Amino acid sequence: MKQIQRYFLLSPQLRFGSWDFEANIYSKMKHGCPASLDHFAERMAPMTQRRLTNAQNTIICSGAYKAVPNAANLLLRAILRKVHLGGNKVGRLKRTTIFPFDYAKLPFEERYQAIQNYSISFDPSPFSGKRVVIIDDALVTGAHEKKLIDALGDVAESLEFIYCINLMGILPQVEDRLNKEEIVTPMDIMLLMHQDEYILNTRALRLIMDASRDEFEIFMSCITPEWKKRLFELARAEEYDRLNQTYFKRMNDLYLKMEEATASQLYADMV
């Protein structure tokens, strides 16, 4: 590989307990809020377009995800609605598994090591000899970036990372606080679900799967049968049932709620 370059929209600072940028909008973006995604995509589009203009040999993609899109992928989709691809292509990098915990809560060494333990799967042929532009939401420890460099280093001609924010040099756990600046409980996710074009992403799904019993019950009582079915399908696609016994039980809870909703709907139709 010839070169690696990085570009950042923001390098925020935490001053006197407050962020010096729109942390609440960022928090909503990390959980799939369409308006918040559009907010940052509008500002990242020009720097992305500069990477694509007068280029015919570029693959643009987001960081790797398994089945449910992550925040970076939804951000990429929002950016692509605002730029001209020209003769360039969109690529896909896939994780082979998800983490059995939220690594954003971990200290630096534990987080870095945990991220090194997952693998990336992709068809190398579309990336071979190409300039690869990767959209991501945040640079925190550099562990994800290293995984991508290790995976693509012998395939791509060059790598260019475009990040929404640069958090390098800040304690990694601070990202968890930033993620939760506005979105904290499943009920916050429920409000996002009412927005047009909302797509539930990995972080929102994790928040629901990690909810307490009471939070989960209240949340499930407030969403539609369609969303109950969708949640079960997404959790199954991510293979939550294979992670550990706790998630297996939560998957069972999701299934029962889905079945209850289906039975209630059938009864309503009969009446």
PDB file of C-alpha atoms in Angstrom:
ATOM      1  CA  MET A   1       0.000   0.000   0.000  1.00  0.00           C
ATOM      2  CA  LYS A   2       1.356   3.401  -0.941  1.00  0.00           C
ATOM      3  CA  GLN A   3      -0.279   5.715   1.586  1.00  0.00           C
ATOM      4  CA  ILE A   4      -2.775   6.164   4.414  1.00  0.00           C
ATOM      5  CA  GLN A   5      -4.512   9.483   5.010  1.00  0.00           C
ATOM      6  CA  ARG A   6      -7.021  10.723   7.585  1.00  0.00           C
ATOM      7  CA  TYR A   7      -9.531  13.555   7.472  1.00  0.00           C
ATOM      8  CA  PHE A   8     -11.698  14.795  10.346  1.00  0.00           C
ATOM      9  CA  LEU A   9     -14.804  16.928  10.452  1.00  0.00           C
ATOM     10  CA  LEU A  10     -14.418  17.656  14.174  1.00  0.00           C
ATOM     11  CA  SER A  11     -11.795  17.350  16.907  1.00  0.00           C
ATOM     12  CA  PRO A  12     -14.013  18.129  19.900  1.00  0.00           C
ATOM     13  CA  GLN A  13     -12.909  18.961  23.427  1.00  0.00           C
ATOM     14  CA  LEU A  14     -14.606  18.329  26.760  1.00  0.00           C
ATOM     15  CA  ARG A  15     -14.366  21.595  28.715  1.00  0.00           C
ATOM     16  CA  PHE A  16     -15.765  22.107  32.205  1.00  0.00           C
ATOM     17  CA  GLY A  17     -17.956  19.031  31.809  1.00  0.00           C
ATOM     18  CA  SER A  18     -19.486  20.164  28.490  1.00  0.00           C
ATOM     19  CA  TRP A  19     -18.679  19.392  24.866  1.00  0.00           C
ATOM     20  CA  ASP A  20     -17.746  22.207  22.507  1.00  0.00           C
ATOM     21  CA  PHE A  21     -19.883  20.818  19.663  1.00  0.00           C
ATOM     22  CA  GLU A  22     -23.426  19.457  19.095  1.00  0.00           C
ATOM     23  CA  ALA A  23     -23.006  16.405  21.323  1.00  0.00           C
ATOM     24  CA  ASN A  24     -26.750  15.797  21.586  1.00  0.00           C
ATOM     25  CA  ILE A  25     -27.078  15.634  17.803  1.00  0.00           C
ATOM     26  CA  TYR A  26     -24.076  13.322  17.604  1.00  0.00           C
ATOM     27  CA  SER A  27     -25.639  11.002  20.209  1.00  0.00           C
ATOM     28  CA  LYS A  28     -28.819  10.769  18.151  1.00  0.00           C
ATOM     29  CA  MET A  29     -26.796  10.193  14.985  1.00  0.00           C
ATOM     30  CA  LYS A  30     -25.000   7.264  16.640  1.00  0.00           C
ATOM     31  CA  HIS A  31     -28.415   5.656  17.230  1.00  0.00           C
ATOM     32  CA  GLY A  32     -29.724   6.182  13.689  1.00  0.00           C
ATOM     33  CA  CYS A  33     -31.688   9.448  13.879  1.00  0.00           C
ATOM     34  CA  PRO A  34     -32.287  10.454  10.210  1.00  0.00           C
ATOM     35  CA  ALA A  35     -32.187  14.207  10.863  1.00  0.00           C
ATOM     36  CA  SER A  36     -28.957  13.921  12.852  1.00  0.00           C
ATOM     37  CA  LEU A  37     -27.348  11.735  10.201  1.00  0.00           C
ATOM     38  CA  ASP A  38     -28.297  14.330   7.616  1.00  0.00           C
ATOM     39  CA  HIS A  39     -26.844  17.094   9.820  1.00  0.00           C
ATOM     40  CA  PHE A  40     -23.367  15.550   9.841  1.00  0.00           C
ATOM     41  CA  ALA A  41     -23.588  14.173   6.296  1.00  0.00           C
ATOM     42  CA  GLU A  42     -24.227  17.684   4.986  1.00  0.00           C
ATOM     43  CA  ARG A  43     -20.976  18.839   6.577  1.00  0.00           C
ATOM     44  CA  MET A  44     -18.955  15.779   5.580  1.00  0.00           C
ATOM     45  CA  ALA A  45     -20.162  15.689   1.972  1.00  0.00           C
ATOM     46  CA  PRO A  46     -17.749  18.358   0.627  1.00  0.00           C
ATOM     47  CA  MET A  47     -14.663  16.641   2.065  1.00  0.00           C
ATOM     48  CA  THR A  48     -15.958  13.321   0.697  1.00  0.00           C
ATOM     49  CA  GLN A  49     -16.684  14.791  -2.724  1.00  0.00           C
ATOM     50  CA  ARG A  50     -13.098  16.034  -2.954  1.00  0.00           C
ATOM     51  CA  ARG A  51     -11.925  12.436  -2.590  1.00  0.00           C
ATOM     52  CA  LEU A  52     -14.236  11.326  -5.426  1.00  0.00           C
ATOM     53  CA  THR A  53     -13.923  14.163  -7.927  1.00  0.00           C
ATOM     54  CA  ASN A  54     -11.724  13.378 -10.927  1.00  0.00           C
ATOM     55  CA  ALA A  55     -11.270   9.833  -9.632  1.00  0.00           C
ATOM     56  CA  GLN A  56     -12.345   6.710 -11.476  1.00  0.00           C
ATOM     57  CA  ASN A  57     -10.554   4.082  -9.435  1.00  0.00           C
ATOM     58  CA  THR A  58     -12.066   4.555  -5.980  1.00  0.00           C
ATOM     59  CA  ILE A  59     -14.107   2.300  -3.691  1.00  0.00           C
ATOM     60  CA  ILE A  60     -15.995   4.056  -0.900  1.00  0.00           C
ATOM     61  CA  CYS A  61     -17.317   2.092   2.074  1.00  0.00           C
ATOM     62  CA  SER A  62     -17.981   2.302   5.802  1.00  0.00           C
ATOM     63  CA  GLY A  63     -16.332   0.447   8.635  1.00  0.00           C
ATOM     64  CA  ALA A  64     -17.211  -3.247   8.863  1.00  0.00           C
ATOM     65  CA  TYR A  65     -20.526  -4.490  10.242  1.00  0.00           C
ATOM     66  CA  LYS A  66     -22.207  -7.896  10.389  1.00  0.00           C
ATOM     67  CA  ALA A  67     -25.892  -7.813   9.297  1.00  0.00           C
ATOM     68  CA  VAL A  68     -27.415  -4.756  10.967  1.00  0.00           C
ATOM     69  CA  PRO A  69     -25.872  -1.478   9.722  1.00  0.00           C
ATOM     70  CA  ASN A  70     -23.728   0.447  12.162  1.00  0.00           C
ATOM     71  CA  ALA A  71     -23.655   4.218  12.648  1.00  0.00           C
ATOM     72  CA  ALA A  72     -20.806   4.553  10.144  1.00  0.00           C
ATOM     73  CA  ASN A  73     -22.775   2.754   7.422  1.00  0.00           C
ATOM     74  CA  LEU A  74     -25.867   4.911   7.934  1.00  0.00           C
ATOM     75  CA  LEU A  75     -23.622   7.971   7.842  1.00  0.00           C
ATOM     76  CA  LEU A  76     -22.139   6.733   4.563  1.00  0.00           C
ATOM     77  CA  ARG A  77     -25.635   6.271   3.107  1.00  0.00           C
ATOM     78  CA  ALA A  78     -26.554   9.830   4.099  1.00  0.00           C
ATOM     79  CA  ILE A  79     -23.348  11.206   2.555  1.00  0.00           C
ATOM     80  CA  LEU A  80     -23.885   9.270  -0.678  1.00  0.00           C
ATOM     81  CA  ARG A  81     -27.211  11.073  -1.121  1.00  0.00           C
ATOM     82  CA  LYS A  82     -25.262  14.345  -1.240  1.00  0.00           C
ATOM     83  CA  VAL A  83     -22.273  13.509  -3.465  1.00  0.00           C
ATOM     84  CA  HIS A  84     -21.696  12.371  -7.035  1.00  0.00           C
ATOM     85  CA  LEU A  85     -19.994   8.992  -7.273  1.00  0.00           C
ATOM     86  CA  GLY A  86     -19.036   9.402 -10.896  1.00  0.00           C
ATOM     87  CA  GLY A  87     -17.361   6.199 -12.020  1.00  0.00           C
ATOM     88  CA  ASN A  88     -16.505   5.130  -8.478  1.00  0.00           C
ATOM     89  CA  LYS A  89     -18.119   2.230  -6.593  1.00  0.00           C
ATOM     90  CA  VAL A  90     -19.516   1.489  -3.134  1.00  0.00           C
ATOM     91  CA  GLY A  91     -17.924  -1.441  -1.287  1.00  0.00           C
ATOM     92  CA  ARG A  92     -18.873  -3.602   1.704  1.00  0.00           C
ATOM     93  CA  LEU A  93     -16.750  -4.882   4.587  1.00  0.00           C
ATOM     94  CA  LYS A  94     -18.298  -7.465   6.909  1.00  0.00           C
ATOM     95  CA  ARG A  95     -17.614  -8.469  10.493  1.00  0.00           C
ATOM     96  CA  THR A  96     -17.828 -12.183  11.105  1.00  0.00           C
ATOM     97  CA  THR A  97     -19.214 -11.680  14.623  1.00  0.00           C
ATOM     98  CA  ILE A  98     -20.352  -9.006  17.069  1.00  0.00           C
ATOM     99  CA  PHE A  99     -19.099  -8.313  20.575  1.00  0.00           C
ATOM    100  CA  PRO A 100     -20.892  -9.818  23.601  1.00  0.00           C
ATOM    101  CA  PHE A 101     -20.590  -6.399  25.322  1.00  0.00           C
ATOM    102  CA  ASP A 102     -20.478  -2.687  24.541  1.00  0.00           C
ATOM    103  CA  TYR A 103     -16.744  -2.021  24.118  1.00  0.00           C
ATOM    104  CA  ALA A 104     -17.300   1.767  24.335  1.00  0.00           C
ATOM    105  CA  LYS A 105     -17.340   1.329  28.134  1.00  0.00           C
ATOM    106  CA  LEU A 106     -13.899  -0.319  28.279  1.00  0.00           C
ATOM    107  CA  PRO A 107     -10.562   1.314  29.164  1.00  0.00           C
ATOM    108  CA  PHE A 108      -8.009   1.729  26.385  1.00  0.00           C
ATOM    109  CA  GLU A 109      -6.046  -1.560  26.602  1.00  0.00           C
ATOM    110  CA  GLU A 110      -9.117  -3.777  27.072  1.00  0.00           C
ATOM    111  CA  ARG A 111     -10.973  -2.054  24.263  1.00  0.00           C
ATOM    112  CA  TYR A 112      -8.012  -2.230  21.892  1.00  0.00           C
ATOM    113  CA  GLN A 113      -7.499  -5.940  22.580  1.00  0.00           C
ATOM    114  CA  ALA A 114     -11.217  -6.752  22.243  1.00  0.00           C
ATOM    115  CA  ILE A 115     -11.391  -5.092  18.844  1.00  0.00           C
ATOM    116  CA  GLN A 116      -8.313  -6.990  17.664  1.00  0.00           C
ATOM    117  CA  ASN A 117     -10.154 -10.253  18.354  1.00  0.00           C
ATOM    118  CA  TYR A 118     -12.790  -9.886  15.633  1.00  0.00           C
ATOM    119  CA  SER A 119     -12.156 -10.554  11.958  1.00  0.00           C
ATOM    120  CA  ILE A 120     -13.232  -8.859   8.745  1.00  0.00           C
ATOM    121  CA  SER A 121     -14.608 -10.763   5.763  1.00  0.00           C
ATOM    122  CA  PHE A 122     -14.798  -9.325   2.248  1.00  0.00           C
ATOM    123  CA  ASP A 123     -14.340 -10.141  -1.400  1.00  0.00           C
ATOM    124  CA  PRO A 124     -10.892  -8.675  -2.191  1.00  0.00           C
ATOM    125  CA  SER A 125     -11.388  -8.451  -5.954  1.00  0.00           C
ATOM    126  CA  PRO A 126     -13.388  -5.147  -5.997  1.00  0.00           C
ATOM    127  CA  PHE A 127     -10.759  -3.538  -3.722  1.00  0.00           C
ATOM    128  CA  SER A 128      -7.687  -4.842  -5.531  1.00  0.00           C
ATOM    129  CA  GLY A 129      -5.463  -1.987  -6.729  1.00  0.00           C
ATOM    130  CA  LYS A 130      -8.109   0.580  -5.800  1.00  0.00           C
ATOM    131  CA  ARG A 131      -8.000   3.766  -3.803  1.00  0.00           C
ATOM    132  CA  VAL A 132     -10.294   2.992  -0.843  1.00  0.00           C
ATOM    133  CA  VAL A 133     -12.154   5.733   1.050  1.00  0.00           C
ATOM    134  CA  ILE A 134     -13.629   4.639   4.389  1.00  0.00           C
ATOM    135  CA  ILE A 135     -16.305   6.632   6.194  1.00  0.00           C
ATOM    136  CA  ASP A 136     -16.438   6.236   9.974  1.00  0.00           C
ATOM    137  CA  ASP A 137     -18.097   8.069  12.837  1.00  0.00           C
ATOM    138  CA  ALA A 138     -15.177   8.313  15.286  1.00  0.00           C
ATOM    139  CA  LEU A 139     -11.468   7.601  15.715  1.00  0.00           C
ATOM    140  CA  VAL A 140     -10.995   6.622  19.366  1.00  0.00           C
ATOM    141  CA  THR A 141      -8.150   4.142  19.966  1.00  0.00           C
ATOM    142  CA  GLY A 142      -7.244   3.413  16.360  1.00  0.00           C
ATOM    143  CA  ALA A 143      -7.998  -0.302  16.833  1.00  0.00           C
ATOM    144  CA  HIS A 144     -10.741  -0.426  14.185  1.00  0.00           C
ATOM    145  CA  GLU A 145      -8.529   1.485  11.795  1.00  0.00           C
ATOM    146  CA  LYS A 146      -5.681  -0.979  12.352  1.00  0.00           C
ATOM    147  CA  LYS A 147      -8.031  -3.890  11.592  1.00  0.00           C
ATOM    148  CA  LEU A 148      -8.998  -2.260   8.305  1.00  0.00           C
ATOM    149  CA  ILE A 149      -5.382  -1.507   7.414  1.00  0.00           C
ATOM    150  CA  ASP A 150      -4.401  -5.098   8.185  1.00  0.00           C
ATOM    151  CA  ALA A 151      -7.280  -6.421   6.052  1.00  0.00           C
ATOM    152  CA  LEU A 152      -6.854  -4.071   3.081  1.00  0.00           C
ATOM    153  CA  GLY A 153      -3.150  -3.245   3.258  1.00  0.00           C
ATOM    154  CA  ASP A 154      -2.042  -5.899   0.782  1.00  0.00           C
ATOM    155  CA  VAL A 155      -5.036  -5.370  -1.498  1.00  0.00           C
ATOM    156  CA  ALA A 156      -5.760  -1.653  -1.912  1.00  0.00           C
ATOM    157  CA  GLU A 157      -3.511   0.902  -3.554  1.00  0.00           C
ATOM    158  CA  SER A 158      -4.203   3.440  -0.792  1.00  0.00           C
ATOM    159  CA  LEU A 159      -6.534   4.036   2.164  1.00  0.00           C
ATOM    160  CA  GLU A 160      -8.221   7.307   3.105  1.00  0.00           C
ATOM    161  CA  PHE A 161     -10.267   7.549   6.309  1.00  0.00           C
ATOM    162  CA  ILE A 162     -12.907  10.245   6.698  1.00  0.00           C
ATOM    163  CA  TYR A 163     -14.087  10.552  10.304  1.00  0.00           C
ATOM    164  CA  CYS A 164     -16.878  12.586  11.788  1.00  0.00           C
ATOM    165  CA  ILE A 165     -14.918  13.205  14.999  1.00  0.00           C
ATOM    166  CA  ASN A 166     -11.412  12.639  16.330  1.00  0.00           C
ATOM    167  CA  LEU A 167     -11.360  11.387  19.947  1.00  0.00           C
ATOM    168  CA  MET A 168      -7.771  10.122  19.964  1.00  0.00           C
ATOM    169  CA  GLY A 169      -6.002  11.250  23.107  1.00  0.00           C
ATOM    170  CA  ILE A 170      -9.223  11.281  25.137  1.00  0.00           C
ATOM    171  CA  LEU A 171     -10.044   8.419  27.521  1.00  0.00           C
ATOM    172  CA  PRO A 172     -11.978   5.839  25.446  1.00  0.00           C
ATOM    173  CA  GLN A 173     -14.760   5.638  28.054  1.00  0.00           C
ATOM    174  CA  VAL A 174     -15.585   9.247  27.228  1.00  0.00           C
ATOM    175  CA  GLU A 175     -17.063   7.939  23.963  1.00  0.00           C
ATOM    176  CA  ASP A 176     -19.668   6.079  26.008  1.00  0.00           C
ATOM    177  CA  ARG A 177     -20.679   9.332  27.680  1.00  0.00           C
ATOM    178  CA  LEU A 178     -20.837  11.032  24.289  1.00  0.00           C
ATOM    179  CA  ASN A 179     -22.963   8.244  22.816  1.00  0.00           C
ATOM    180  CA  LYS A 180     -25.392   8.685  25.724  1.00  0.00           C
ATOM    181  CA  GLU A 181     -25.510  12.466  25.685  1.00  0.00           C
ATOM    182  CA  GLU A 182     -29.100  12.335  24.374  1.00  0.00           C
ATOM    183  CA  ILE A 183     -30.022   8.661  23.896  1.00  0.00           C
ATOM    184  CA  VAL A 184     -29.951   6.675  27.141  1.00  0.00           C
ATOM    185  CA  THR A 185     -32.899   4.256  27.321  1.00  0.00           C
ATOM    186  CA  PRO A 186     -34.970   2.142  24.912  1.00  0.00           C
ATOM    187  CA  MET A 187     -37.753   4.701  25.214  1.00  0.00           C
ATOM    188  CA  ASP A 188     -35.417   7.237  23.606  1.00  0.00           C
ATOM    189  CA  ILE A 189     -35.063   4.766  20.727  1.00  0.00           C
ATOM    190  CA  MET A 190     -38.846   4.470  20.518  1.00  0.00           C
ATOM    191  CA  LEU A 191     -39.070   8.215  19.822  1.00  0.00           C
ATOM    192  CA  LEU A 192     -36.598   7.793  16.959  1.00  0.00           C
ATOM    193  CA  MET A 193     -38.685   4.917  15.562  1.00  0.00           C
ATOM    194  CA  HIS A 194     -41.520   7.359  14.914  1.00  0.00           C
ATOM    195  CA  GLN A 195     -39.340   9.356  12.502  1.00  0.00           C
ATOM    196  CA  ASP A 196     -39.722   8.770   8.775  1.00  0.00           C
ATOM    197  CA  GLU A 197     -36.960   6.702   7.188  1.00  0.00           C
ATOM    198  CA  TYR A 198     -35.615   5.538  10.561  1.00  0.00           C
ATOM    199  CA  ILE A 199     -33.326   2.496  10.324  1.00  0.00           C
ATOM    200  CA  LEU A 200     -32.462   0.724  13.563  1.00  0.00           C
ATOM    201  CA  ASN A 201     -28.706   0.302  13.755  1.00  0.00           C
ATOM    202  CA  THR A 202     -26.329  -1.829  15.820  1.00  0.00           C
ATOM    203  CA  ARG A 203     -26.008   0.643  18.690  1.00  0.00           C
ATOM    204  CA  ALA A 204     -29.763   1.108  19.040  1.00  0.00           C
ATOM    205  CA  LEU A 205     -30.273  -2.658  18.937  1.00  0.00           C
ATOM    206  CA  ARG A 206     -27.580  -3.142  21.588  1.00  0.00           C
ATOM    207  CA  LEU A 207     -29.280  -0.596  23.854  1.00  0.00           C
ATOM    208  CA  ILE A 208     -32.539  -2.550  23.622  1.00  0.00           C
ATOM    209  CA  MET A 209     -30.849  -5.922  24.115  1.00  0.00           C
ATOM    210  CA  ASP A 210     -28.961  -4.627  27.188  1.00  0.00           C
ATOM    211  CA  ALA A 211     -32.010  -2.978  28.797  1.00  0.00           C
ATOM    212  CA  SER A 212     -33.161  -3.951  32.262  1.00  0.00           C
ATOM    213  CA  ARG A 213     -36.216  -6.190  32.533  1.00  0.00           C
ATOM    214  CA  ASP A 214     -38.475  -3.252  33.448  1.00  0.00           C
ATOM    215  CA  GLU A 215     -37.115  -1.020  30.653  1.00  0.00           C
ATOM    216  CA  PHE A 216     -37.512  -3.850  28.158  1.00  0.00           C
ATOM    217  CA  GLU A 217     -41.105  -4.595  29.176  1.00  0.00           C
ATOM    218  CA  ILE A 218     -42.153  -0.948  28.996  1.00  0.00           C
ATOM    219  CA  PHE A 219     -40.457  -0.488  25.638  1.00  0.00           C
ATOM    220  CA  MET A 220     -41.986  -3.610  24.111  1.00  0.00           C
ATOM    221  CA  SER A 221     -45.450  -2.575  25.300  1.00  0.00           C
ATOM    222  CA  CYS A 222     -45.117   0.696  23.388  1.00  0.00           C
ATOM    223  CA  ILE A 223     -43.960  -0.485  19.948  1.00  0.00           C
ATOM    224  CA  THR A 224     -45.983  -1.940  17.091  1.00  0.00           C
ATOM    225  CA  PRO A 225     -46.241  -5.652  16.208  1.00  0.00           C
ATOM    226  CA  GLU A 226     -44.254  -4.878  13.058  1.00  0.00           C
ATOM    227  CA  TRP A 227     -41.388  -3.445  15.087  1.00  0.00           C
ATOM    228  CA  LYS A 228     -41.461  -6.434  17.473  1.00  0.00           C
ATOM    229  CA  LYS A 229     -41.037  -8.776  14.545  1.00  0.00           C
ATOM    230  CA  ARG A 230     -38.355  -6.570  13.049  1.00  0.00           C
ATOM    231  CA  LEU A 231     -36.396  -6.481  16.309  1.00  0.00           C
ATOM    232  CA  PHE A 232     -36.407 -10.251  16.574  1.00  0.00           C
ATOM    233  CA  GLU A 233     -35.262 -10.622  12.962  1.00  0.00           C
ATOM    234  CA  LEU A 234     -32.424  -8.123  13.421  1.00  0.00           C
ATOM    235  CA  ALA A 235     -31.230  -9.699  16.678  1.00  0.00           C
ATOM    236  CA  ARG A 236     -31.302 -13.132  15.042  1.00  0.00           C
ATOM    237  CA  ALA A 237     -29.354 -11.822  12.038  1.00  0.00           C
ATOM    238  CA  GLU A 238     -26.690 -10.536  14.434  1.00  0.00           C
ATOM    239  CA  GLU A 239     -26.732 -13.953  16.171  1.00  0.00           C
ATOM    240  CA  TYR A 240     -27.286 -12.556  19.645  1.00  0.00           C
ATOM    241  CA  ASP A 241     -28.562 -15.961  20.730  1.00  0.00           C
ATOM    242  CA  ARG A 242     -25.059 -17.380  20.228  1.00  0.00           C
ATOM    243  CA  LEU A 243     -23.200 -14.775  22.291  1.00  0.00           C
ATOM    244  CA  ASN A 244     -24.081 -15.842  25.822  1.00  0.00           C
ATOM    245  CA  GLN A 245     -26.918 -17.095  28.013  1.00  0.00           C
ATOM    246  CA  THR A 246     -28.109 -13.585  28.909  1.00  0.00           C
ATOM    247  CA  TYR A 247     -28.628 -12.630  25.284  1.00  0.00           C
ATOM    248  CA  PHE A 248     -30.167 -16.035  24.566  1.00  0.00           C
ATOM    249  CA  LYS A 249     -32.822 -15.288  27.191  1.00  0.00           C
ATOM    250  CA  ARG A 250     -33.420 -11.825  25.757  1.00  0.00           C
ATOM    251  CA  MET A 251     -33.860 -13.383  22.313  1.00  0.00           C
ATOM    252  CA  ASN A 252     -36.451 -15.711  23.810  1.00  0.00           C
ATOM    253  CA  ASP A 253     -38.207 -12.695  25.335  1.00  0.00           C
ATOM    254  CA  LEU A 254     -38.253 -11.016  21.917  1.00  0.00           C
ATOM    255  CA  TYR A 255     -39.700 -14.121  20.312  1.00  0.00           C
ATOM    256  CA  LEU A 256     -42.473 -14.393  22.905  1.00  0.00           C
ATOM    257  CA  LYS A 257     -43.370 -10.714  22.500  1.00  0.00           C
ATOM    258  CA  MET A 258     -43.488 -11.162  18.733  1.00  0.00           C
ATOM    259  CA  GLU A 259     -45.728 -14.207  19.043  1.00  0.00           C
ATOM    260  CA  GLU A 260     -48.040 -12.412  21.487  1.00  0.00           C
ATOM    261  CA  ALA A 261     -48.366  -9.492  19.102  1.00  0.00           C
ATOM    262  CA  THR A 262     -49.119 -11.828  16.182  1.00  0.00           C
ATOM    263  CA  ALA A 263     -51.786 -13.676  18.171  1.00  0.00           C
ATOM    264  CA  SER A 264     -53.383 -10.408  19.296  1.00  0.00           C
ATOM    265  CA  GLN A 265     -53.472  -9.143  15.726  1.00  0.00           C
ATOM    266  CA  LEU A 266     -55.106 -12.372  14.487  1.00  0.00           C
ATOM    267  CA  TYR A 267     -57.744 -12.113  17.211  1.00  0.00           C
ATOM    268  CA  ALA A 268     -58.410  -8.468  16.348  1.00  0.00           C
ATOM    269  CA  ASP A 269     -58.840  -9.366  12.681  1.00  0.00           C
ATOM    270  CA  MET A 270     -61.298 -12.133  13.588  1.00  0.00           C
ATOM    271  CA  VAL A 271     -63.367  -9.799  15.764  1.00  0.00           C
TER     272      VAL A 271
END
